[in-house]
Every structure is written in structure tokens, then in C-alpha cells.
mmCIF file of C-alpha atoms and ligand atoms in Angstrom:
data_model
loop_
_atom_site.group_PDB
_atom_site.id
_atom_site.type_symbol
_atom_site.label_atom_id
_atom_site.label_comp_id
_atom_site.label_asym_id
_atom_site.label_seq_id
_atom_site.Cartn_x
_atom_site.Cartn_y
_atom_site.Cartn_z
ATOM 1 C CA MET Z 896 -0.443 -0.211 -0.611
ATOM 2 C CA GLY Z 897 2.759 2.453 -0.900
ATOM 3 C CA GLU Z 898 1.063 3.725 -3.261
ATOM 4 C CA PRO Z 899 0.467 7.838 -3.392
ATOM 5 C CA VAL Z 900 -2.448 8.691 -1.554
ATOM 6 C CA GLU Z 901 -5.279 10.844 -3.131
ATOM 7 C CA PRO Z 902 -6.825 13.337 -0.621
ATOM 8 C CA THR Z 903 -9.958 11.649 0.173
ATOM 9 C CA ALA Z 904 -12.974 13.188 1.463
ATOM 10 C CA ALA Z 905 -11.905 12.026 5.376
ATOM 11 C CA GLN Z 906 -9.277 13.975 5.476
ATOM 12 C CA GLY Z 907 -10.222 17.145 4.373
ATOM 13 C CA ASN Z 908 -13.652 19.899 4.824
ATOM 14 C CA PHE Z 909 -16.451 18.995 2.643
ATOM 15 C CA ARG Z 910 -15.992 21.996 0.202
ATOM 16 C CA TYR Z 911 -12.888 21.443 -0.981
ATOM 17 C CA PHE Z 912 -15.213 19.506 -3.018
ATOM 18 C CA ARG Z 913 -16.083 21.233 -5.881
ATOM 19 C CA ASN Z 914 -11.739 21.178 -7.341
ATOM 20 C CA SER Z 915 -11.539 17.572 -6.293
ATOM 21 C CA PRO Z 916 -8.575 16.091 -7.446
ATOM 22 C CA THR Z 917 -10.979 13.983 -9.660
ATOM 23 C CA GLU Z 918 -11.834 16.519 -12.245
ATOM 24 C CA ALA Z 919 -7.528 16.818 -12.028
ATOM 25 C CA THR Z 920 -8.029 13.512 -14.338
ATOM 26 C CA LEU Z 921 -9.390 14.590 -17.354
ATOM 27 C CA PRO Z 922 -8.183 12.620 -20.365
ATOM 28 C CA LEU Z 923 -4.365 13.091 -21.207
ATOM 29 C CA THR Z 924 -3.620 11.146 -24.573
ATOM 30 C CA ASN Z 925 -2.908 8.173 -23.171
ATOM 31 C CA GLN Z 926 -5.093 7.564 -20.618
ATOM 32 C CA PRO Z 927 -7.884 5.843 -20.701
ATOM 33 C CA GLN Z 928 -10.963 8.281 -20.769
ATOM 34 C CA PRO Z 929 -13.408 9.425 -17.403
ATOM 35 C CA PRO Z 930 -17.175 7.509 -16.638
ATOM 36 C CA GLN Z 931 -19.725 9.582 -17.696
ATOM 37 C CA ILE Z 932 -21.240 7.849 -15.068
ATOM 38 C CA ASN Z 933 -20.949 6.695 -12.240
ATOM 39 C CA ILE Z 934 -22.888 4.395 -10.108
ATOM 40 C CA VAL Z 935 -22.835 4.855 -6.070
ATOM 41 C CA VAL Z 936 -24.315 1.651 -3.857
ATOM 42 C CA PRO Z 937 -24.129 2.070 -0.370
ATOM 43 C CA LEU Z 938 -23.349 -1.143 1.084
ATOM 44 C CA TYR Z 939 -24.195 -2.537 4.728
ATOM 45 C CA ASN Z 940 -23.338 -6.789 4.909
ATOM 46 C CA GLU Z 941 -25.764 -7.560 1.333
ATOM 47 C CA GLU Z 942 -23.414 -10.734 0.998
ATOM 48 C CA ALA Z 943 -26.284 -12.579 0.144
ATOM 49 C CA SER Z 944 -27.856 -9.382 -2.736
ATOM 50 C CA PHE Z 945 -24.484 -9.123 -3.507
ATOM 51 C CA PRO Z 946 -23.392 -11.809 -6.752
ATOM 52 C CA GLU Z 947 -27.129 -11.168 -8.324
ATOM 53 C CA LEU Z 948 -26.200 -6.984 -7.937
ATOM 54 C CA VAL Z 949 -22.617 -7.735 -9.980
ATOM 55 C CA LYS Z 950 -24.125 -10.020 -12.689
ATOM 56 C CA ARG Z 951 -26.626 -7.349 -12.780
ATOM 57 C CA LEU Z 952 -24.110 -4.250 -12.805
ATOM 58 C CA THR Z 953 -21.728 -6.016 -15.205
ATOM 59 C CA ALA Z 954 -24.378 -6.497 -17.720
ATOM 60 C CA LEU Z 955 -25.870 -2.791 -17.488
ATOM 61 C CA MET Z 956 -22.288 -2.181 -18.057
ATOM 62 C CA ASP Z 957 -21.835 -3.930 -21.363
ATOM 63 C CA SER Z 958 -25.029 -2.655 -22.923
ATOM 64 C CA GLU Z 959 -25.575 0.560 -22.449
ATOM 65 C CA PRO Z 960 -23.697 2.103 -25.092
ATOM 66 C CA LEU Z 961 -21.592 4.355 -22.207
ATOM 67 C CA ARG Z 962 -18.819 4.806 -20.270
ATOM 68 C CA ILE Z 963 -19.714 3.591 -16.470
ATOM 69 C CA THR Z 964 -18.327 1.836 -12.997
ATOM 70 C CA ALA Z 965 -19.546 1.623 -10.355
ATOM 71 C CA ILE Z 966 -18.744 2.949 -6.511
ATOM 72 C CA LEU Z 967 -19.023 0.337 -4.014
ATOM 73 C CA VAL Z 968 -19.127 1.644 -1.201
ATOM 74 C CA ASP Z 969 -19.006 -0.601 2.496
ATOM 75 C CA ASP Z 970 -20.618 0.593 5.375
ATOM 76 C CA GLY Z 971 -18.703 -1.466 7.711
ATOM 77 C CA SER Z 972 -20.303 -5.353 7.316
ATOM 78 C CA ARG Z 973 -19.488 -7.508 9.365
ATOM 79 C CA ASP Z 974 -19.965 -11.022 7.194
ATOM 80 C CA ALA Z 975 -18.183 -11.997 3.829
ATOM 81 C CA THR Z 976 -19.238 -7.972 1.418
ATOM 82 C CA PRO Z 977 -16.219 -6.709 2.533
ATOM 83 C CA ARG Z 978 -13.827 -9.571 1.075
ATOM 84 C CA LEU Z 979 -16.315 -9.946 -2.172
ATOM 85 C CA MET Z 980 -15.996 -6.397 -2.446
ATOM 86 C CA ARG Z 981 -12.085 -5.827 -2.782
ATOM 87 C CA GLN Z 982 -12.400 -9.526 -4.990
ATOM 88 C CA LEU Z 983 -14.170 -7.689 -8.017
ATOM 89 C CA ALA Z 984 -12.035 -4.547 -7.472
ATOM 90 C CA LEU Z 985 -8.565 -6.024 -7.537
ATOM 91 C CA ASN Z 986 -10.624 -8.173 -11.061
ATOM 92 C CA ASP Z 987 -12.671 -5.268 -12.655
ATOM 93 C CA GLU Z 988 -11.276 -1.842 -12.922
ATOM 94 C CA ARG Z 989 -14.710 -1.151 -13.338
ATOM 95 C CA PHE Z 990 -16.153 -1.550 -9.822
ATOM 96 C CA GLN Z 991 -13.990 1.239 -7.944
ATOM 97 C CA ALA Z 992 -14.463 0.342 -3.566
ATOM 98 C CA VAL Z 993 -15.033 2.228 -0.044
ATOM 99 C CA PHE Z 994 -14.731 0.247 2.626
ATOM 100 C CA LEU Z 995 -15.043 2.861 5.388
ATOM 101 C CA SER Z 996 -13.939 2.529 8.968
ATOM 102 C CA ARG Z 997 -17.871 1.150 10.630
ATOM 103 C CA ASN Z 998 -20.882 0.593 10.368
ATOM 104 C CA PHE Z 999 -21.767 4.449 9.868
ATOM 105 C CA GLY Z 1000 -25.195 4.771 8.116
ATOM 106 C CA HIS Z 1001 -26.922 3.916 4.802
ATOM 107 C CA GLN Z 1002 -26.866 8.017 4.166
ATOM 108 C CA LEU Z 1003 -23.234 8.454 5.137
ATOM 109 C CA ALA Z 1004 -22.112 5.063 3.465
ATOM 110 C CA LEU Z 1005 -24.234 6.801 0.411
ATOM 111 C CA THR Z 1006 -22.060 10.717 1.183
ATOM 112 C CA ALA Z 1007 -18.574 8.489 1.136
ATOM 113 C CA GLY Z 1008 -19.848 7.089 -2.409
ATOM 114 C CA LEU Z 1009 -20.643 10.140 -4.003
ATOM 115 C CA SER Z 1010 -17.391 11.516 -2.400
ATOM 116 C CA TYR Z 1011 -14.854 10.259 -4.906
ATOM 117 C CA ILE Z 1012 -17.370 10.684 -8.216
ATOM 118 C CA ASP Z 1013 -15.445 11.021 -11.069
ATOM 119 C CA ALA Z 1014 -18.003 10.688 -14.246
ATOM 120 C CA THR Z 1015 -18.392 13.564 -16.529
ATOM 121 C CA GLU Z 1016 -22.119 13.328 -17.160
ATOM 122 C CA ALA Z 1017 -24.033 11.671 -14.019
ATOM 123 C CA VAL Z 1018 -23.817 10.000 -10.944
ATOM 124 C CA LEU Z 1019 -27.427 6.543 -10.844
ATOM 125 C CA ILE Z 1020 -27.784 5.680 -7.093
ATOM 126 C CA ILE Z 1021 -29.199 2.886 -5.961
ATOM 127 C CA ASP Z 1022 -29.356 0.603 -3.118
ATOM 128 C CA GLY Z 1023 -27.495 -2.298 -2.686
ATOM 129 C CA ASP Z 1024 -29.464 -4.912 -2.284
ATOM 130 C CA LEU Z 1025 -31.386 -4.385 -6.149
ATOM 131 C CA GLN Z 1026 -34.935 -2.744 -4.867
ATOM 132 C CA ASP Z 1027 -33.475 -0.912 -7.734
ATOM 133 C CA PRO Z 1028 -33.068 -1.962 -10.229
ATOM 134 C CA PRO Z 1029 -30.026 -0.785 -12.498
ATOM 135 C CA GLU Z 1030 -31.893 -0.895 -15.975
ATOM 136 C CA LEU Z 1031 -33.845 1.810 -15.445
ATOM 137 C CA LEU Z 1032 -30.599 4.224 -16.519
ATOM 138 C CA GLY Z 1033 -30.770 4.105 -19.908
ATOM 139 C CA ARG Z 1034 -34.453 5.461 -18.904
ATOM 140 C CA PHE Z 1035 -33.279 8.512 -16.308
ATOM 141 C CA TYR Z 1036 -30.298 9.151 -18.968
ATOM 142 C CA THR Z 1037 -32.949 10.317 -21.413
ATOM 143 C CA GLU Z 1038 -34.406 12.739 -19.442
ATOM 144 C CA LEU Z 1039 -31.129 14.055 -18.732
ATOM 145 C CA LYS Z 1040 -30.013 14.558 -22.673
ATOM 146 C CA ASN Z 1041 -33.931 16.378 -22.556
ATOM 147 C CA GLY Z 1042 -32.823 18.315 -19.807
ATOM 148 C CA TYR Z 1043 -32.942 17.629 -16.218
ATOM 149 C CA ASP Z 1044 -30.765 17.880 -14.043
ATOM 150 C CA VAL Z 1045 -32.202 15.096 -11.154
ATOM 151 C CA VAL Z 1046 -33.925 12.047 -12.550
ATOM 152 C CA TYR Z 1047 -35.776 10.181 -9.519
ATOM 153 C CA ALA Z 1048 -38.030 7.203 -9.352
ATOM 154 C CA VAL Z 1049 -40.826 7.419 -7.796
ATOM 155 C CA ARG Z 1050 -42.188 4.809 -5.876
ATOM 156 C CA GLU Z 1051 -45.623 2.616 -7.381
ATOM 157 C CA LYS Z 1052 -46.079 0.054 -5.698
ATOM 158 C CA ARG Z 1053 -45.138 -1.360 -2.789
ATOM 159 C CA LYS Z 1054 -44.083 -4.920 -2.312
ATOM 160 C CA GLU Z 1055 -43.557 -4.598 1.420
ATOM 161 C CA ASN Z 1056 -45.466 -5.227 4.399
ATOM 162 C CA PHE Z 1057 -48.338 -4.107 5.311
ATOM 163 C CA VAL Z 1058 -47.229 -1.655 7.958
ATOM 164 C CA LYS Z 1059 -44.089 -0.204 6.950
ATOM 165 C CA ARG Z 1060 -46.105 0.696 4.148
ATOM 166 C CA THR Z 1061 -48.915 2.351 5.539
ATOM 167 C CA ALA Z 1062 -45.982 3.651 7.139
ATOM 168 C CA TYR Z 1063 -43.358 5.309 5.037
ATOM 169 C CA ASN Z 1064 -46.880 6.666 3.799
ATOM 170 C CA ALA Z 1065 -48.157 8.551 6.601
ATOM 171 C CA PHE Z 1066 -44.386 9.752 7.012
ATOM 172 C CA TYR Z 1067 -43.945 11.037 3.315
ATOM 173 C CA LYS Z 1068 -47.908 13.135 3.806
ATOM 174 C CA ILE Z 1069 -46.530 14.578 7.043
ATOM 175 C CA LEU Z 1070 -43.139 15.518 5.513
ATOM 176 C CA LYS Z 1071 -45.249 16.766 2.321
ATOM 177 C CA ARG Z 1072 -46.974 19.298 4.848
ATOM 178 C CA ILE Z 1073 -43.678 20.678 6.806
ATOM 179 C CA SER Z 1074 -41.497 20.784 5.049
ATOM 180 C CA TYR Z 1075 -40.479 24.276 3.395
ATOM 181 C CA ILE Z 1076 -38.972 22.014 0.197
ATOM 182 C CA ASP Z 1077 -41.208 20.636 -1.862
ATOM 183 C CA ILE Z 1078 -39.935 16.917 -1.473
ATOM 184 C CA PRO Z 1079 -41.386 15.053 -4.053
ATOM 185 C CA LEU Z 1080 -44.472 12.070 -1.803
ATOM 186 C CA ASP Z 1081 -42.622 8.469 -1.988
ATOM 187 C CA SER Z 1082 -38.962 8.887 -3.719
ATOM 188 C CA GLY Z 1083 -36.138 7.269 -1.651
ATOM 189 C CA ASP Z 1084 -32.820 7.912 -2.390
ATOM 190 C CA PHE Z 1085 -33.211 5.855 -6.582
ATOM 191 C CA SER Z 1086 -32.411 8.707 -9.062
ATOM 192 C CA LEU Z 1087 -29.784 10.116 -11.613
ATOM 193 C CA ILE Z 1088 -28.769 13.000 -10.842
ATOM 194 C CA SER Z 1089 -26.075 14.876 -12.923
ATOM 195 C CA ARG Z 1090 -22.032 15.357 -12.262
ATOM 196 C CA GLN Z 1091 -23.391 19.093 -11.475
ATOM 197 C CA VAL Z 1092 -25.868 18.562 -9.094
ATOM 198 C CA ALA Z 1093 -23.447 16.161 -7.032
ATOM 199 C CA ASP Z 1094 -20.609 18.633 -7.302
ATOM 200 C CA GLU Z 1095 -23.410 20.431 -4.945
ATOM 201 C CA LEU Z 1096 -24.467 17.603 -3.002
ATOM 202 C CA ASN Z 1097 -20.868 17.277 -2.432
ATOM 203 C CA GLN Z 1098 -20.371 21.089 -0.886
ATOM 204 C CA MET Z 1099 -22.718 20.694 1.555
ATOM 205 C CA PRO Z 1100 -21.410 21.186 4.868
ATOM 206 C CA GLU Z 1101 -24.369 19.269 7.232
ATOM 207 C CA ALA Z 1102 -23.442 16.793 9.600
ATOM 208 C CA SER Z 1103 -27.515 14.857 9.992
ATOM 209 C CA ARG Z 1104 -28.227 14.263 6.232
ATOM 210 C CA PHE Z 1105 -30.924 13.664 4.114
ATOM 211 C CA VAL Z 1106 -29.930 12.956 1.238
ATOM 212 C CA ARG Z 1107 -33.240 13.089 -0.938
ATOM 213 C CA GLY Z 1108 -34.549 16.557 1.061
ATOM 214 C CA MET Z 1109 -30.876 17.375 -0.267
ATOM 215 C CA ARG Z 1110 -31.473 17.157 -3.970
ATOM 216 C CA SER Z 1111 -34.155 18.373 -3.860
ATOM 217 C CA TRP Z 1112 -33.254 21.559 -2.215
ATOM 218 C CA VAL Z 1113 -30.613 22.267 -4.536
ATOM 219 C CA GLY Z 1114 -33.142 23.210 -7.206
ATOM 220 C CA PHE Z 1115 -32.730 22.891 -10.716
ATOM 221 C CA ASN Z 1116 -33.958 20.177 -13.248
ATOM 222 C CA GLN Z 1117 -36.468 18.120 -11.595
ATOM 223 C CA ILE Z 1118 -38.722 14.889 -12.631
ATOM 224 C CA GLY Z 1119 -39.933 12.049 -10.829
ATOM 225 C CA ILE Z 1120 -40.414 8.161 -12.989
ATOM 226 C CA PRO Z 1121 -42.658 6.404 -11.464
ATOM 227 C CA TYR Z 1122 -41.539 2.710 -10.851
ATOM 228 C CA GLU Z 1123 -42.477 0.029 -9.164
ATOM 229 C CA ARG Z 1124 -40.467 -1.336 -6.223
ATOM 230 C CA THR Z 1125 -40.155 -5.157 -5.926
ATOM 231 C CA GLY Z 1126 -38.526 -6.929 -2.715
ATOM 232 C CA ARG Z 1127 -35.020 -6.473 -1.970
ATOM 233 C CA ALA Z 1128 -33.324 -9.923 -3.583
ATOM 234 C CA ALA Z 1129 -31.503 -11.446 -1.185
ATOM 235 C CA GLY Z 1130 -31.297 -10.435 2.671
ATOM 236 C CA GLN Z 1131 -32.716 -8.660 5.512
ATOM 237 C CA SER Z 1132 -33.641 -5.114 6.237
ATOM 238 C CA LYS Z 1133 -30.447 -3.813 7.176
ATOM 239 C CA TYR Z 1134 -32.814 -1.109 8.235
ATOM 240 C CA THR Z 1135 -33.898 -0.987 12.138
ATOM 241 C CA LEU Z 1136 -36.075 0.900 13.567
ATOM 242 C CA ARG Z 1137 -34.518 2.563 14.985
ATOM 243 C CA LYS Z 1138 -32.610 3.792 11.866
ATOM 244 C CA LEU Z 1139 -35.807 3.504 10.352
ATOM 245 C CA LEU Z 1140 -37.121 6.590 12.812
ATOM 246 C CA GLY Z 1141 -33.175 8.749 12.817
ATOM 247 C CA LEU Z 1142 -34.458 8.650 9.249
ATOM 248 C CA ALA Z 1143 -37.361 10.700 9.302
ATOM 249 C CA LEU Z 1144 -36.536 12.960 12.502
ATOM 250 C CA ASN Z 1145 -33.797 13.569 10.262
ATOM 251 C CA GLY Z 1146 -35.838 14.050 6.824
ATOM 252 C CA ILE Z 1147 -38.517 16.273 9.583
ATOM 253 C CA PHE Z 1148 -35.957 18.573 11.927
ATOM 254 C CA ASN Z 1149 -33.676 19.182 8.797
ATOM 255 C CA PHE Z 1150 -36.378 20.326 6.344
ATOM 256 C CA SER Z 1151 -39.088 21.882 8.401
ATOM 257 C CA GLU Z 1152 -39.472 24.871 11.180
ATOM 258 C CA TYR Z 1153 -42.808 23.146 11.981
ATOM 259 C CA PRO Z 1154 -41.688 21.808 15.620
ATOM 260 C CA ILE Z 1155 -40.686 24.430 16.712
ATOM 261 C CA LYS Z 1156 -43.951 26.597 15.388
ATOM 262 C CA PHE Z 1157 -45.628 24.093 16.758
ATOM 263 C CA ILE Z 1158 -44.751 24.467 20.292
ATOM 264 C CA THR Z 1159 -45.989 27.972 19.463
ATOM 265 C CA THR Z 1160 -49.584 26.885 18.311
ATOM 266 C CA LEU Z 1161 -49.916 24.296 22.151
ATOM 267 C CA GLY Z 1162 -48.570 27.020 23.585
ATOM 268 C CA ILE Z 1163 -51.883 29.382 23.305
ATOM 269 C CA LEU Z 1164 -54.247 26.504 22.365
ATOM 270 C CA THR Z 1165 -53.768 25.975 26.298
ATOM 271 C CA ILE Z 1166 -53.862 29.154 27.732
ATOM 272 C CA SER Z 1167 -56.726 29.569 25.296
ATOM 273 C CA SER Z 1168 -58.566 26.371 27.794
ATOM 274 C CA SER Z 1169 -57.661 28.077 31.088
ATOM 275 C CA VAL Z 1170 -59.084 31.138 29.899
ATOM 276 C CA ILE Z 1171 -61.915 29.824 29.065
ATOM 277 C CA TYR Z 1172 -61.622 26.980 32.100
ATOM 278 C CA PHE Z 1173 -60.941 29.748 34.268
ATOM 279 C CA LEU Z 1174 -64.269 31.939 32.690
ATOM 280 C CA VAL Z 1175 -66.541 28.791 33.664
ATOM 281 C CA THR Z 1176 -65.070 28.307 37.135
ATOM 282 C CA LEU Z 1177 -65.839 32.105 37.842
ATOM 283 C CA ILE Z 1178 -69.446 31.878 36.449
ATOM 284 C CA LYS Z 1179 -70.705 29.279 37.691
ATOM 285 C CA LYS Z 1180 -69.103 30.981 41.434
ATOM 286 C CA LEU Z 1181 -70.827 33.559 41.045
ATOM 287 C CA VAL Z 1182 -73.977 33.318 39.069
ATOM 288 C CA TYR Z 1183 -74.733 29.397 41.227
ATOM 289 C CA ASP Z 1184 -72.173 29.117 44.089
ATOM 290 C CA THR Z 1185 -70.695 26.714 42.910
ATOM 291 C CA VAL Z 1186 -66.734 25.426 43.887
ATOM 292 C CA PRO Z 1187 -65.410 23.728 41.877
ATOM 293 C CA GLU Z 1188 -64.501 19.648 42.931
ATOM 294 C CA GLY Z 1189 -62.681 17.609 41.399
ATOM 295 C CA PHE Z 1190 -59.268 15.871 42.866
ATOM 296 C CA SER Z 1191 -58.846 13.889 39.563
ATOM 297 C CA ALA Z 1192 -59.479 15.687 36.950
ATOM 298 C CA LEU Z 1193 -56.355 18.441 38.565
ATOM 299 C CA LEU Z 1194 -53.825 14.903 38.342
ATOM 300 C CA PHE Z 1195 -55.231 14.956 34.862
ATOM 301 C CA VAL Z 1196 -54.311 17.669 33.954
ATOM 302 C CA ILE Z 1197 -51.408 18.990 35.249
ATOM 303 C CA ILE Z 1198 -49.790 15.495 34.078
ATOM 304 C CA LEU Z 1199 -51.444 16.356 30.942
ATOM 305 C CA PHE Z 1200 -49.373 19.704 30.638
ATOM 306 C CA GLY Z 1201 -46.193 17.748 31.948
ATOM 307 C CA GLY Z 1202 -46.270 15.726 29.960
ATOM 308 C CA VAL Z 1203 -47.137 18.630 26.885
ATOM 309 C CA GLN Z 1204 -43.873 20.528 28.376
ATOM 310 C CA LEU Z 1205 -41.245 17.296 28.592
ATOM 311 C CA ILE Z 1206 -42.181 17.501 24.316
ATOM 312 C CA ALA Z 1207 -42.092 20.212 24.045
ATOM 313 C CA ILE Z 1208 -38.638 20.457 25.032
ATOM 314 C CA GLY Z 1209 -38.347 17.129 23.183
ATOM 315 C CA ILE Z 1210 -38.412 19.607 19.857
ATOM 316 C CA ILE Z 1211 -35.951 22.253 21.178
ATOM 317 C CA GLY Z 1212 -33.660 18.953 21.711
ATOM 318 C CA GLU Z 1213 -33.891 17.781 18.724
ATOM 319 C CA TYR Z 1214 -32.523 20.940 17.176
ATOM 320 C CA ILE Z 1215 -29.875 22.076 19.587
ATOM 321 C CA LEU Z 1216 -29.034 17.659 19.137
ATOM 322 C CA ARG Z 1217 -28.557 18.430 15.314
ATOM 323 C CA ILE Z 1218 -26.467 22.934 16.318
ATOM 324 C CA PHE Z 1219 -24.017 20.107 18.926
ATOM 325 C CA PHE Z 1220 -23.112 17.530 15.907
ATOM 326 C CA GLN Z 1221 -22.559 20.896 13.666
ATOM 327 C CA VAL Z 1222 -20.297 22.251 16.007
ATOM 328 C CA LYS Z 1223 -18.366 18.785 16.608
ATOM 329 C CA ASN Z 1224 -16.889 19.466 12.766
ATOM 330 C CA ARG Z 1225 -16.201 16.128 12.868
ATOM 331 C CA PRO Z 1226 -15.723 14.756 9.541
ATOM 332 C CA LEU Z 1227 -18.540 13.419 9.001
ATOM 333 C CA PHE Z 1228 -17.533 9.405 7.781
ATOM 334 C CA ILE Z 1229 -14.141 8.111 7.826
ATOM 335 C CA VAL Z 1230 -12.306 5.595 4.668
ATOM 336 C CA ARG Z 1231 -10.292 2.965 5.833
ATOM 337 C CA HIS Z 1232 -9.018 2.515 1.975
ATOM 338 C CA VAL Z 1233 -9.746 2.055 -1.611
ATOM 339 C CA ILE Z 1234 -9.184 -0.122 -4.044
ATOM 340 C CA LYS Z 1235 -9.285 2.244 -7.480
ATOM 341 C CA ASN Z 1236 -7.833 1.044 -11.326
ATOM 342 C CA ARG Z 1237 -7.090 -1.922 -9.491
ATOM 343 C CA GLN Z 1238 -5.045 -0.719 -6.765
ATOM 344 C CA GLU Z 1239 -4.929 -0.744 -3.212
ATOM 345 C CA GLN Z 1240 -5.241 2.847 -1.481
ATOM 346 C CA ASN Z 1241 -5.217 3.941 2.158
ATOM 347 C CA GLY Z 1242 -8.509 5.980 2.829
HETATM 348 N N1 UDP B 1409 -27.324 0.500 4.302
HETATM 349 C C1 UDP B 1409 -26.584 0.638 4.507
HETATM 350 N N2 UDP B 1409 -25.599 1.358 5.881
HETATM 351 C C2 UDP B 1409 -26.796 0.518 6.803
HETATM 352 C C3 UDP B 1409 -27.913 0.595 6.221
HETATM 353 C C4 UDP B 1409 -28.049 -0.062 5.565
HETATM 354 O O1 UDP B 1409 -25.298 1.068 3.294
HETATM 355 O O2 UDP B 1409 -26.103 1.257 8.481
HETATM 356 C C5 UDP B 1409 -26.744 -0.097 2.864
HETATM 357 C C6 UDP B 1409 -27.930 -1.360 2.658
HETATM 358 O O3 UDP B 1409 -27.408 -2.173 2.377
HETATM 359 C C7 UDP B 1409 -28.933 -1.196 1.008
HETATM 360 C C8 UDP B 1409 -29.232 -0.005 1.557
HETATM 361 O O4 UDP B 1409 -28.552 0.991 2.672
HETATM 362 O O5 UDP B 1409 -28.052 -1.347 0.319
HETATM 363 C C9 UDP B 1409 -30.785 0.719 2.024
HETATM 364 O O6 UDP B 1409 -31.276 -0.193 2.989
HETATM 365 P P1 UDP B 1409 -32.168 -1.138 3.489
HETATM 366 O O7 UDP B 1409 -32.292 -2.082 1.942
HETATM 367 O O8 UDP B 1409 -31.741 -2.462 4.566
HETATM 368 O O9 UDP B 1409 -33.916 -0.726 3.299
HETATM 369 P P2 UDP B 1409 -35.486 -0.168 3.163
HETATM 370 O O10 UDP B 1409 -35.099 -1.258 1.550
HETATM 371 O O11 UDP B 1409 -35.499 -2.082 3.942
HETATM 372 O O12 UDP B 1409 -35.696 0.717 2.892
HETATM 373 MG MG1 MG B 1410 -34.151 -2.325 0.309
#
């Protein structure tokens, strides 16, 4: 591993990406031409679907009249994924392998992959479990050529269980309602984005990342293409409930001021209701001369407002946490090492 070390995302500030070394590798006379398309795939314990993934990607690379390379990111897998990736990347220069130092989560693994792009035209983002069929590249690319900068996939049908589907639907509806950007309903990270958009994403230094929201935030010309989301090729979902909830919270708190405003609304509502209650009691006393009773009602109100206050603090806490992570200014992920052009390199 005595190879010269390329500067990477992990070593520096995100803002360096605009002049990333990848842009310096424009074709010199005898050098291989850079790819037109990068396919970025985050992988966490995907040994079961890996062979199928490679088969489909290779078939795509062979059939499309485009120069395509894949950037596979190992997100600290504990199974055979890193070994399989290594084998592949050492044998086929169209596959680049990026190994993270531990599990950083899907969004950061994706971010890591994006920091290694070198395609001249566009970047396709897919999941490693083949729920996002890479074969749609051709259709997406046509839209890119029609002048769109972001072509994202919209899930028409989901072959997931009822509870998960309902939860997803509810989440996307709420998000659409309350966020200050126009996040398209039911679109995931599966998309083809132009190199320019990818560079813009790489410029964004935010620590808590919700890539589909950031992708919408950047603007440009965007178009959604409906597709049927199939089940995974193999294995179980790598999103634990906790990770999924974290993703949902990032979507909401990173792109909405609504929760904070909601606290104020809640305050106004509770004050109004207490004023009404006070007036009712006063009238009862003056007109009917009855004294209010009700120990349990009192207890109920105290507990209710205790809860309301804790929720309000929790909401503020969510925003403060995000400030906390941001000001620490740590690198978003750490790259252990990279295999590119069939050569091992340090991160
Ligand atoms: N993934 C990852 N890190 C994680 C969890 C998931 O890189 O901590 C990858 C995973 O290998 C897959 C993609 O993110 O390629 C989507 O994950 P998954 O299919 O488990 O999510 P779901 O489709 O169930 O929402
Ligand atoms: Mg999946």
C-alpha cells in the first residue's frame, strides 16, 4: 500500500470537493477516458444479494453504450461483503471499492460514495439489494439528455408489508405538508443526478444528512419517474427500526421549522383553554355559587401539561442536537481504504 495517497473526503473539509482530484484526471492523450456515469452503491452486510448485484451491474455496463463505473461503499459490514468487494475491485477496474472504518449508516455511506465520483456526466444512486433496478439507467439518462438535472424514481407499488407501507405513506405525507422544500412524495434516494448536482451535494457541509431532501433543496430541473419497487433480492432489511426512525426525524427536523412553531401553537391553545376554564368557573361561582371540585381532574391536567412541556423540550432538543453535531465539525465518515483501478490505496 505504498501508493500515493489521494486526498479524500475523510481527510478534509467538504468544501474542497469542488476542486476534487477527480476533476484533474481529465483525459490526457494515453489515459483511459473517465466514465460518463458513476453508480454509487452503499452496502451493509449484503453478501446474500452481492453476486446478483454484480451480475446485473456488469450486464448493464456491457449493454449500455455509456462508459459506466460503479463505486461500491462498504459501510462496515460484518459479513463477507468487504471480501467480495475486494475480490471484485482487484479484478475489474470498472468497480471501485471504498471501505469505511465502521458502520456509519446508509446516508453517510452514500455521502462517502458521492465524494469519490469521477463521472463526467451523471451519478446513479441505488441500493445494494436491487430494490432499485439499475436497468432503469437508460430511461433516466434519456431524461437527463432532455434537460433534467435530477431524475428521481417514484415508488408506485411497494412489495413490503402493510405496516411498513402505511408508515412510509404517512411519513411522506407529513413531510410534504410541513417541510419548507418540495420533497417529492414517495421518492427515495434512487435517482440519476447530474455531475453538477452531485458536486453541489458534496459542497453541503451538513452533518445530519437526508440525501433525498438535500437533492430536492438544490433545485435545478427535477423530474420523477414512476417505478414498481420490488422486494429485496436477498437477505433482510438493514434498516433497524431505530435507524429508520432516525432517518424520518432527520427528514422532518432538517427541512422544517414546523415543530418549533408547533410549540407556540400548543402554548396558545393551552393558555386559551385555561382562560375558558377560568371563566366558566368564575361564572359558576358568581351565578350558581358552586365551588369546583375534582381532585382527579386536577391531577389529569397537571400530568397532561407535564407531558406537553416535555414534548416541547424534546422538540427543541432535536434542533439543539443537530447544532451540537454540526459545530463539532467532525468528518462525516472515515475511509479505511480504497481500491481503484485495481490498486489498493489508503483512504
Ligand atoms: N445500508 C447501509 N448502511 C446501513 C444500513 C443500510 O449502507 O447502516 C444500505 C443497505 O446495504 C442497502 C441500502 O442501504 O444497500 C438500503 O438499505 P435496506 O435495503 O436495508 O433498506 P430498506 O430498503 O429496507 O428501506
Ligand atoms: Mg432495501
